[in-house]
Coordinates of C-alpha atoms in Angstrom, one line a residue:
M288 CA 36.8 107.6 20.6
R289 CA 34.4 105.2 22.2
H290 CA 35.2 102.7 19.4
A291 CA 38.9 103.4 19.7
V292 CA 39.1 102.2 23.3
L293 CA 38.9 98.5 23.0
L294 CA 39.7 95.5 24.7
S295 CA 37.4 93.2 26.0
L296 CA 38.5 90.6 23.9
L297 CA 36.1 88.3 24.0
L298 CA 33.6 85.7 25.0
A299 CA 30.5 86.0 27.1
A300 CA 29.2 83.3 29.4
S301 CA 28.1 81.6 26.2
P302 CA 30.9 80.3 23.9
A303 CA 30.4 82.9 21.2
G304 CA 29.4 85.9 23.2
A305 CA 31.7 88.6 24.5
T306 CA 32.1 90.1 28.0
T307 CA 35.8 90.3 29.1
F308 CA 39.0 89.1 27.5
A309 CA 39.7 87.0 30.6
D310 CA 37.2 84.5 29.2
Y311 CA 39.1 84.2 25.9
G312 CA 39.8 80.7 24.9
R313 CA 38.4 79.2 28.0
D314 CA 36.7 76.3 26.1
L315 CA 40.1 75.4 24.5
G316 CA 42.8 73.1 25.8
A317 CA 41.0 69.8 26.2
A318 CA 39.0 67.6 23.9
P319 CA 35.5 69.1 24.0
E320 CA 32.4 67.2 25.0
Q321 CA 30.6 68.9 22.1
T322 CA 32.3 70.2 18.9
L323 CA 29.2 72.3 18.1
K324 CA 27.9 74.6 20.7
L325 CA 24.8 76.8 20.4
D326 CA 23.6 79.4 22.9
G327 CA 21.2 82.2 22.4
S328 CA 18.0 84.0 23.2
F329 CA 14.7 85.2 21.8
R330 CA 13.2 88.4 23.2
T331 CA 10.1 90.4 22.6
R332 CA 9.3 93.7 24.3
G333 CA 6.6 96.3 24.2
T334 CA 6.9 99.9 25.5
A335 CA 4.5 102.7 26.1
Y336 CA 6.0 106.3 26.3
Y337 CA 4.0 109.0 28.0
N338 CA 5.0 112.6 27.5
L339 CA 8.6 112.0 26.9
D340 CA 8.8 115.4 25.1
L341 CA 8.1 116.8 28.6
D342 CA 5.5 119.3 27.2
R343 CA 8.2 122.0 27.3
G344 CA 8.1 122.9 23.6
A345 CA 10.8 122.9 21.0
T346 CA 14.5 123.9 21.5
P347 CA 15.8 127.1 19.8
S348 CA 16.9 124.8 16.9
G349 CA 13.3 123.6 16.5
E350 CA 13.8 120.1 17.8
L351 CA 11.7 118.3 20.4
F352 CA 13.1 116.2 23.2
F353 CA 11.2 113.1 21.9
P354 CA 9.0 112.3 18.9
V355 CA 5.3 113.2 19.0
S356 CA 2.3 111.9 17.2
S357 CA 2.3 113.0 13.5
G358 CA -1.5 113.3 13.4
D359 CA -2.0 114.9 16.8
P360 CA 1.1 116.6 18.3
K361 CA -0.8 117.1 21.6
A362 CA -1.3 113.4 22.1
Q363 CA 0.7 112.1 25.0
T364 CA 1.3 108.4 24.4
L365 CA 3.5 106.6 21.8
T366 CA 4.2 102.9 21.6
A367 CA 6.9 100.5 20.3
A368 CA 7.3 96.7 20.2
D369 CA 10.0 94.6 18.7
M370 CA 11.7 91.2 18.7
R371 CA 15.1 89.6 18.2
L372 CA 16.6 86.1 17.9
R373 CA 20.2 85.9 18.9
L374 CA 22.4 82.9 18.1
D375 CA 25.9 82.4 19.4
L376 CA 27.5 79.5 17.6
A377 CA 30.9 77.9 18.3
I378 CA 32.6 75.1 16.3
V379 CA 35.4 73.6 18.4
A380 CA 38.0 71.3 16.8
P381 CA 37.9 67.7 18.2
G382 CA 41.3 68.2 19.9
G383 CA 40.1 71.3 21.6
M384 CA 43.0 73.5 20.3
M385 CA 41.0 75.6 17.9
A386 CA 37.5 77.1 17.5
V387 CA 35.6 79.3 15.1
K388 CA 32.8 81.4 16.7
S389 CA 30.1 83.7 15.5
R390 CA 27.1 85.8 16.6
I391 CA 24.1 86.0 14.4
D392 CA 21.0 88.1 15.0
V393 CA 17.8 87.3 13.2
L394 CA 15.0 89.9 12.8
D395 CA 17.2 92.2 14.9
N396 CA 14.9 94.7 16.7
L397 CA 12.3 94.2 14.1
S398 CA 9.2 96.3 15.0
L399 CA 6.1 94.1 15.4
G400 CA 3.6 94.7 12.7
S401 CA 6.0 96.8 10.6
A402 CA 5.7 94.8 7.4
P403 CA 2.0 94.2 6.6
D404 CA 1.4 92.6 3.2
G405 CA -0.6 95.0 1.1
I406 CA -3.1 97.5 2.5
P407 CA -2.5 97.6 6.2
S408 CA -6.2 97.3 7.2
A409 CA -6.7 94.3 4.9
S410 CA -3.4 92.5 5.5
G411 CA -3.5 89.0 6.7
T412 CA 0.2 88.4 7.0
Q413 CA 3.6 90.0 7.5
R414 CA 6.1 90.2 4.6
A415 CA 9.6 88.6 5.0
S416 CA 12.2 91.1 6.2
D417 CA 14.5 92.6 3.6
E418 CA 17.4 92.0 6.0
P419 CA 16.3 89.1 8.2
I420 CA 19.8 88.0 9.2
H421 CA 22.7 90.1 10.6
V422 CA 26.0 88.4 11.1
K423 CA 27.5 90.5 13.9
R424 CA 30.7 88.6 14.6
V425 CA 32.8 85.9 13.2
W426 CA 36.3 85.0 14.5
G427 CA 38.7 82.2 15.2
E428 CA 40.7 81.2 18.3
A429 CA 43.7 79.0 18.5
L430 CA 45.6 77.8 21.5
T431 CA 49.4 78.0 20.9
P432 CA 52.3 77.1 23.2
F433 CA 52.5 80.7 24.2
G434 CA 48.9 81.8 24.6
V435 CA 45.7 82.3 22.7
L436 CA 45.5 83.9 19.3
A437 CA 42.2 85.4 18.1
V438 CA 41.6 86.8 14.6
G439 CA 38.4 88.2 13.0
R440 CA 35.4 90.4 13.9
M441 CA 34.8 89.9 17.6
G442 CA 32.9 91.6 20.4
S443 CA 34.6 94.4 22.4
H444 CA 34.0 95.0 26.1
W445 CA 35.9 96.1 29.2
G446 CA 34.9 96.3 32.8
L447 CA 31.5 97.8 33.5
G448 CA 31.2 98.7 29.8
I449 CA 31.0 102.5 30.2
L450 CA 33.5 103.0 27.3
T451 CA 33.5 99.9 25.1
N452 CA 30.5 97.5 25.6
S453 CA 29.6 94.3 23.8
G454 CA 25.9 94.8 24.2
D455 CA 25.3 91.4 25.7
C456 CA 22.7 92.5 28.4
R457 CA 19.2 91.3 27.9
D458 CA 17.8 94.7 27.0
C459 CA 20.8 96.0 25.1
D460 CA 20.4 97.3 21.5
S461 CA 23.8 97.8 20.0
G462 CA 27.2 96.5 21.2
D463 CA 30.7 97.1 19.9
A464 CA 32.6 94.8 17.5
A465 CA 36.2 95.1 16.3
D466 CA 38.0 93.7 13.3
R467 CA 41.0 92.6 15.4
V468 CA 44.1 90.4 15.8
A469 CA 44.7 89.7 19.5
F470 CA 47.0 87.7 21.6
V471 CA 46.4 86.8 25.3
T472 CA 48.8 84.9 27.6
P473 CA 49.0 84.2 31.3
L474 CA 52.1 85.3 33.2
A475 CA 52.8 85.9 36.9
D476 CA 49.2 85.1 37.9
H477 CA 47.9 87.8 35.5
L478 CA 46.5 87.9 31.9
W479 CA 48.4 90.0 29.4
A480 CA 47.0 91.0 26.1
V481 CA 48.0 92.9 23.0
A482 CA 45.7 93.7 20.1
Y483 CA 45.6 95.5 16.7
D484 CA 42.4 96.8 15.3
F485 CA 41.5 97.5 11.7
S486 CA 39.4 100.4 12.9
A487 CA 38.7 101.9 9.4
T488 CA 40.0 101.2 5.9
G489 CA 39.2 102.3 2.4
P490 CA 38.1 103.7 0.0
F491 CA 38.0 100.5 -2.1
V492 CA 37.9 99.5 -5.7
P493 CA 37.2 95.9 -6.9
D494 CA 39.9 93.7 -8.3
R495 CA 39.8 92.4 -11.9
T496 CA 37.6 89.4 -10.9
G497 CA 35.2 91.6 -8.9
H498 CA 35.5 89.2 -5.9
R499 CA 37.9 91.2 -3.7
A500 CA 38.3 94.8 -2.6
I501 CA 41.5 96.8 -2.9
D502 CA 42.2 99.6 -0.5
V503 CA 43.3 102.4 -2.7
E504 CA 44.2 105.0 0.0
P505 CA 46.2 103.2 2.8
S506 CA 47.2 106.6 4.3
A507 CA 43.6 107.2 5.3
N508 CA 43.4 103.9 7.3
V509 CA 42.7 104.2 11.0
H510 CA 44.8 102.0 13.2
T511 CA 44.4 101.1 16.9
I512 CA 46.8 99.2 19.1
T513 CA 46.0 98.2 22.7
A514 CA 47.9 96.6 25.6
A515 CA 46.1 95.2 28.6
M516 CA 46.8 93.5 32.0
M517 CA 44.2 91.8 34.2
K518 CA 43.9 89.7 37.3
Y519 CA 40.7 87.8 37.0
H520 CA 38.7 84.9 38.6
D521 CA 35.9 83.4 36.6
A522 CA 32.3 83.3 37.9
L523 CA 32.6 79.7 39.2
A524 CA 35.9 80.4 41.1
T525 CA 34.4 83.6 42.6
A526 CA 31.3 81.8 43.7
R527 CA 33.4 79.0 45.4
R528 CA 35.5 81.6 47.2
K529 CA 32.4 83.5 48.3
K530 CA 30.8 80.3 49.6
A531 CA 34.0 79.6 51.6
G532 CA 33.8 83.1 53.2
K533 CA 36.7 84.5 51.1
A534 CA 36.9 87.9 49.4
T535 CA 38.0 88.1 45.7
F536 CA 39.6 91.2 44.4
D537 CA 40.0 91.5 40.6
Y538 CA 41.4 94.3 38.6
G539 CA 42.7 95.3 35.2
T540 CA 44.0 98.2 33.1
Y541 CA 44.7 98.9 29.5
V542 CA 46.2 101.6 27.3
T543 CA 45.0 102.1 23.7
H544 CA 46.3 104.4 21.0
R545 CA 44.6 105.3 17.6
W546 CA 46.0 107.3 14.7
Q547 CA 45.1 108.4 11.1
K548 CA 47.4 110.3 8.8
D549 CA 45.1 111.3 5.9
D550 CA 41.4 111.3 5.4
V551 CA 38.7 111.1 2.7
P552 CA 35.7 113.0 4.1
A553 CA 33.7 112.3 0.9
T554 CA 33.3 108.7 2.0
Y555 CA 31.3 109.6 5.1
V556 CA 30.1 113.2 5.0
P557 CA 26.6 113.6 3.5
T558 CA 26.6 115.3 0.1
A559 CA 23.8 116.4 -2.2
Q560 CA 25.4 114.4 -5.1
P561 CA 27.9 111.5 -5.1
V562 CA 31.5 112.7 -5.1
A563 CA 34.1 111.0 -7.3
I564 CA 37.0 109.8 -5.1
D565 CA 40.3 111.1 -6.6
A566 CA 43.4 112.8 -5.3
G567 CA 41.5 116.1 -4.7
Q568 CA 39.4 114.3 -2.0
V569 CA 42.4 113.2 0.0
M570 CA 43.4 115.6 2.7
S571 CA 45.8 115.6 5.7
R572 CA 44.1 114.8 9.0
G573 CA 46.8 114.1 11.6
Y574 CA 44.6 112.4 14.1
T575 CA 45.9 110.8 17.3
A576 CA 44.0 109.6 20.4
T577 CA 45.1 107.8 23.5
G578 CA 42.9 106.2 26.2
V579 CA 43.7 104.7 29.6
D580 CA 41.1 102.7 31.6
V581 CA 41.2 101.0 35.0
W582 CA 38.7 98.5 36.3
L583 CA 38.3 97.1 39.9
E584 CA 36.0 94.5 41.4
L585 CA 35.5 93.2 45.0
V586 CA 33.3 90.3 45.7
A587 CA 32.8 88.9 49.2
P588 CA 29.9 87.4 51.2
G589 CA 27.1 90.0 51.1
V590 CA 29.3 92.5 49.1
H591 CA 29.8 93.3 45.4
I592 CA 31.5 96.5 44.4
E593 CA 32.7 97.3 40.9
A594 CA 34.2 100.4 39.4
E595 CA 35.7 101.7 36.2
G596 CA 37.4 104.9 35.3
A597 CA 38.8 106.2 32.0
F598 CA 40.7 109.1 30.6
L599 CA 40.8 110.0 26.9
T600 CA 42.9 112.6 25.1
A601 CA 42.9 113.3 21.3
K602 CA 44.2 115.8 18.8
V603 CA 43.3 116.5 15.2
D604 CA 45.8 118.6 13.4
Q605 CA 43.4 119.5 10.6
P606 CA 39.7 119.4 11.8
S607 CA 38.2 120.7 8.5
L608 CA 36.0 118.3 6.6
I609 CA 36.2 120.2 3.3
P610 CA 39.2 119.5 1.1
G611 CA 41.0 122.8 0.2
V612 CA 39.3 124.7 3.1
L613 CA 41.8 124.4 6.0
F614 CA 41.8 125.6 9.6
R615 CA 44.8 127.1 11.2
D616 CA 44.5 125.6 14.7
A617 CA 44.2 121.9 15.7
A618 CA 41.2 120.5 17.6
T619 CA 41.8 118.8 20.9
S620 CA 39.9 116.7 23.4
K621 CA 40.4 115.7 27.1
Q622 CA 37.6 113.5 28.5
Y623 CA 37.3 111.6 31.7
G624 CA 34.6 109.6 33.3
G625 CA 33.9 106.8 35.8
A626 CA 31.2 104.7 37.3
L627 CA 30.7 102.6 40.5
V628 CA 28.1 100.0 41.2
S629 CA 27.5 98.3 44.5
D630 CA 25.3 95.7 46.0
F631 CA 25.1 94.6 49.7
G632 CA 23.1 91.7 50.8
E633 CA 22.2 88.2 49.5
D634 CA 19.5 86.8 47.2
V635 CA 16.6 87.4 49.6
A636 CA 17.2 91.1 49.9
S637 CA 19.9 93.5 48.8
G638 CA 20.6 97.1 48.0
G639 CA 23.3 99.6 47.2
L640 CA 24.4 102.9 45.7
D641 CA 25.6 103.4 42.2
L642 CA 27.2 106.6 41.0
G643 CA 28.8 108.0 37.8
Y644 CA 30.5 111.0 36.3
A645 CA 31.1 112.1 32.7
S646 CA 33.1 115.2 32.0
G647 CA 31.4 118.0 30.1
D648 CA 32.0 120.8 27.6
S649 CA 30.9 124.4 27.9
A650 CA 29.2 124.4 24.5
P651 CA 25.4 124.4 24.5
G652 CA 23.8 120.9 24.3
F653 CA 25.0 117.6 25.7
G654 CA 26.9 116.5 22.6
A655 CA 25.6 112.9 23.0
F656 CA 25.0 112.2 19.3
P657 CA 26.1 115.2 17.2
K658 CA 25.5 115.0 13.5
I659 CA 28.4 115.2 11.1
G660 CA 28.6 118.7 9.7
G661 CA 25.6 119.8 12.0
A662 CA 24.9 123.4 12.8
A663 CA 26.4 124.9 15.9
P664 CA 24.0 124.4 18.9
Q665 CA 22.3 127.4 20.4
P666 CA 21.8 128.0 24.2
G667 CA 18.7 125.9 25.1
D668 CA 19.4 123.0 22.6
L669 CA 19.5 119.4 23.8
D670 CA 22.3 118.2 21.5
G671 CA 24.8 119.4 18.9
P672 CA 28.5 119.5 18.1
Q673 CA 30.7 120.5 21.0
A674 CA 33.4 122.0 18.7
R675 CA 32.9 124.8 16.1
P676 CA 36.2 125.4 14.4
P677 CA 37.8 127.9 14.2
Y678 CA 35.9 129.5 17.1
D679 CA 35.8 126.5 19.5
N680 CA 38.4 123.8 19.0
E681 CA 37.8 121.6 22.1
V682 CA 35.5 118.6 22.7
N683 CA 35.7 117.6 26.3
N684 CA 32.4 115.7 27.0
F685 CA 32.9 112.1 27.9
R686 CA 30.2 109.8 26.6
F687 CA 29.2 106.6 28.3
H688 CA 28.3 103.7 26.0
P689 CA 24.6 103.7 25.3
D690 CA 24.3 100.1 26.4
F691 CA 25.5 101.0 29.9
R692 CA 22.1 101.5 31.3
V693 CA 21.6 103.9 34.2
D694 CA 17.9 104.8 33.9
R695 CA 14.9 104.3 31.5
I696 CA 13.9 107.8 30.4
L697 CA 16.3 110.7 30.8
F698 CA 19.7 109.3 29.8
H699 CA 18.4 106.3 27.9
E700 CA 15.6 107.8 25.8
I701 CA 15.9 111.6 25.9
I702 CA 19.6 112.4 26.0
G703 CA 20.7 109.0 24.7
T704 CA 23.5 108.3 27.1
V705 CA 25.3 109.7 30.1
T706 CA 27.5 112.7 29.1
D707 CA 28.3 116.0 30.7
A708 CA 26.5 114.8 33.8
T709 CA 26.8 113.1 37.2
Y710 CA 24.2 110.9 38.9
L711 CA 23.4 109.0 42.1
R712 CA 21.4 105.8 41.9
P713 CA 20.3 104.1 45.2
H714 CA 18.6 100.8 44.6
A715 CA 17.0 97.9 46.5
R716 CA 15.9 94.4 45.5
A717 CA 13.8 91.8 47.3
T718 CA 12.8 88.2 46.4
L719 CA 9.1 87.8 46.7
F720 CA 9.1 84.1 46.3
D721 CA 11.6 81.4 45.3
V722 CA 10.3 78.0 44.4
A723 CA 11.5 75.0 42.4
T724 CA 10.2 76.3 39.1
G725 CA 11.6 79.9 39.4
R726 CA 11.5 83.1 41.4
M727 CA 10.0 86.5 41.4
T728 CA 11.8 89.7 42.4
L729 CA 10.9 93.3 43.0
E730 CA 13.4 96.1 42.5
L731 CA 13.3 99.8 42.9
A732 CA 15.9 102.3 41.8
A733 CA 16.0 106.1 42.1
I734 CA 18.2 108.2 39.9
A735 CA 19.1 111.8 40.7
S736 CA 21.1 113.6 37.9
W737 CA 22.8 116.9 37.4
A738 CA 24.6 118.6 34.4
V739 CA 28.3 119.1 34.9
N740 CA 28.1 122.3 32.9
A741 CA 25.0 124.4 33.4
E742 CA 25.5 125.9 29.9
S743 CA 25.0 122.4 28.4
A744 CA 21.6 121.8 29.9
P745 CA 18.6 123.2 27.9
G746 CA 17.4 125.1 31.0
G747 CA 20.8 126.5 31.8
K748 CA 20.7 125.0 35.3
H749 CA 22.6 122.1 36.9
P750 CA 19.6 120.0 38.2
L751 CA 18.2 117.7 35.5
G752 CA 15.7 115.4 37.3
V753 CA 14.8 112.6 39.6
E754 CA 13.6 109.3 38.2
L755 CA 12.0 106.3 39.8
D756 CA 12.4 102.9 38.1
P757 CA 10.5 99.9 39.6
T758 CA 10.8 96.4 38.2
L759 CA 8.8 93.2 38.8
A760 CA 10.4 90.2 37.2
Y761 CA 9.8 86.4 37.1
E762 CA 12.6 84.1 36.0
S763 CA 12.1 80.3 35.6
R764 CA 14.8 77.8 36.1
D765 CA 14.8 76.7 32.5
G766 CA 15.5 80.2 30.9
F767 CA 12.1 82.0 30.7
E768 CA 11.9 85.5 31.9
L769 CA 8.9 87.9 32.2
A770 CA 9.6 91.5 33.4
L771 CA 7.3 94.5 33.9
E772 CA 9.3 97.7 34.0
Q773 CA 8.1 101.2 34.8
A774 CA 9.7 104.6 35.1
T775 CA 8.6 108.1 36.1
L776 CA 10.8 111.1 35.5
F777 CA 10.3 114.3 37.6
P778 CA 12.3 116.9 35.5
L779 CA 14.0 119.8 37.2
A780 CA 15.1 123.3 36.1
G781 CA 17.9 122.0 33.8
L782 CA 15.2 120.7 31.4
D783 CA 12.9 123.7 31.4
N784 CA 12.4 125.8 28.3
V785 CA 13.9 129.2 29.3
Q786 CA 13.2 130.8 25.9
T787 CA 9.4 130.3 26.1
G788 CA 9.0 130.1 29.9
Q789 CA 7.6 126.5 29.8
K790 CA 8.3 124.2 32.7
A791 CA 9.2 120.6 31.8
K792 CA 6.4 118.2 32.9
N793 CA 6.6 114.6 34.3
A794 CA 7.1 111.7 31.9
Q795 CA 6.4 108.0 32.3
L796 CA 7.3 104.7 30.6
W797 CA 5.9 101.2 30.8
R798 CA 7.6 98.2 29.3
I799 CA 6.8 94.5 29.2
R800 CA 9.8 92.3 28.3
V801 CA 9.6 88.5 27.5
G802 CA 12.8 86.5 27.1
F803 CA 13.6 82.9 26.2
Y804 CA 17.3 82.0 27.0
F805 CA 19.0 78.8 26.0

């Protein structure tokens, strides 16, 4: 459902990025100074993980909270390092009425040292990557007399990004994209948008030339429509109003609906042998899902408060994944969640309190990333499917998008995202020095978290942990950034191993992040 709930139509601060649909087509309407615009970034980062398995042993299903050394399972430290070049390219027509935009990632999160040429100990170079270039988005925009039309594969983001997130933050790893036709128009001092997404199509067969693909089962296509309304001031307008001592209140809401009549599970369910797609593999699904999201933002001198809340409901008339094996009862879902971020103060010093809530499910495990066809979780497991038809036909845990970052260890690395949980996050930031070439800041955040349903937590208790996340960062005026990030997790009873009596022990993380932004 996370991918079903769309609409952020569109661009980021860069011409070919994506943050909120309010920025859609902003570089259209007048003859451009440049017909070719290029923005992007290059980042490298290295991380050391200490005891992220918490030394609490395996779950009843035999899984650890975090990988351990293959050669020495008792070793405490693992490492990772990677890089990525991101290019956002926009080609704007000379008249400024049309543009084609794209996002291209080069060596996307490629692990440093992962491709030695020949024997690792004797290698003197790295092999070229098998997939060095990933075209993430390509879409076109046109300014019509009635509004802006966008067609293609574009980023999807809304509000804080708890539900649909474009992954544009400097440390983000994924990000949503939608194959979409969208139209945005201003009316009554608001922006109004409507969009249709080709959420899933296929299976396909090639045409006679072999150049095009034909969808041979249209009844299995997944459709999504969205309508949105938003009042929005761009960053420059908000900054001017703030400098003048004025408050700016922006808001938006959208409703999205997704449906699928039939399904072909053989196209995505793992099988021991390839399955031929024929009439016997097509089965009735009867899937419908609806989402409602509300976003609010207040910016004033010394004040920034932003909040997002969402409610999702879904029904699957036939939840079976095996053609010919049918369940009697439908599967249903009701999920709701929200987050608030706040910051009080100015550039020299500021602080605030963030909080969030994601509804849960009484089934064992958090259900953050359940595997298709995975076994039912046992009490004490960390993850697993939250429905087990025909015995349990409900999935009620709301999942934040993984690129909405709350902490660095518990939700980000161990659980994978915020779900079936609530958290409080007080934070403070101070500028250590600010000179002509750049500035250095120090930030500290503390995250206290609890499971909504104690049955979901491995330890069978609500308290999950307290985490401290300090950051020391330097940013130059010309786009260079160097950040040193650390985290320490103090796990509580909800992460203990009740089956073996082992207490979860502290975990730590260190990360160095280097970025070049242009």
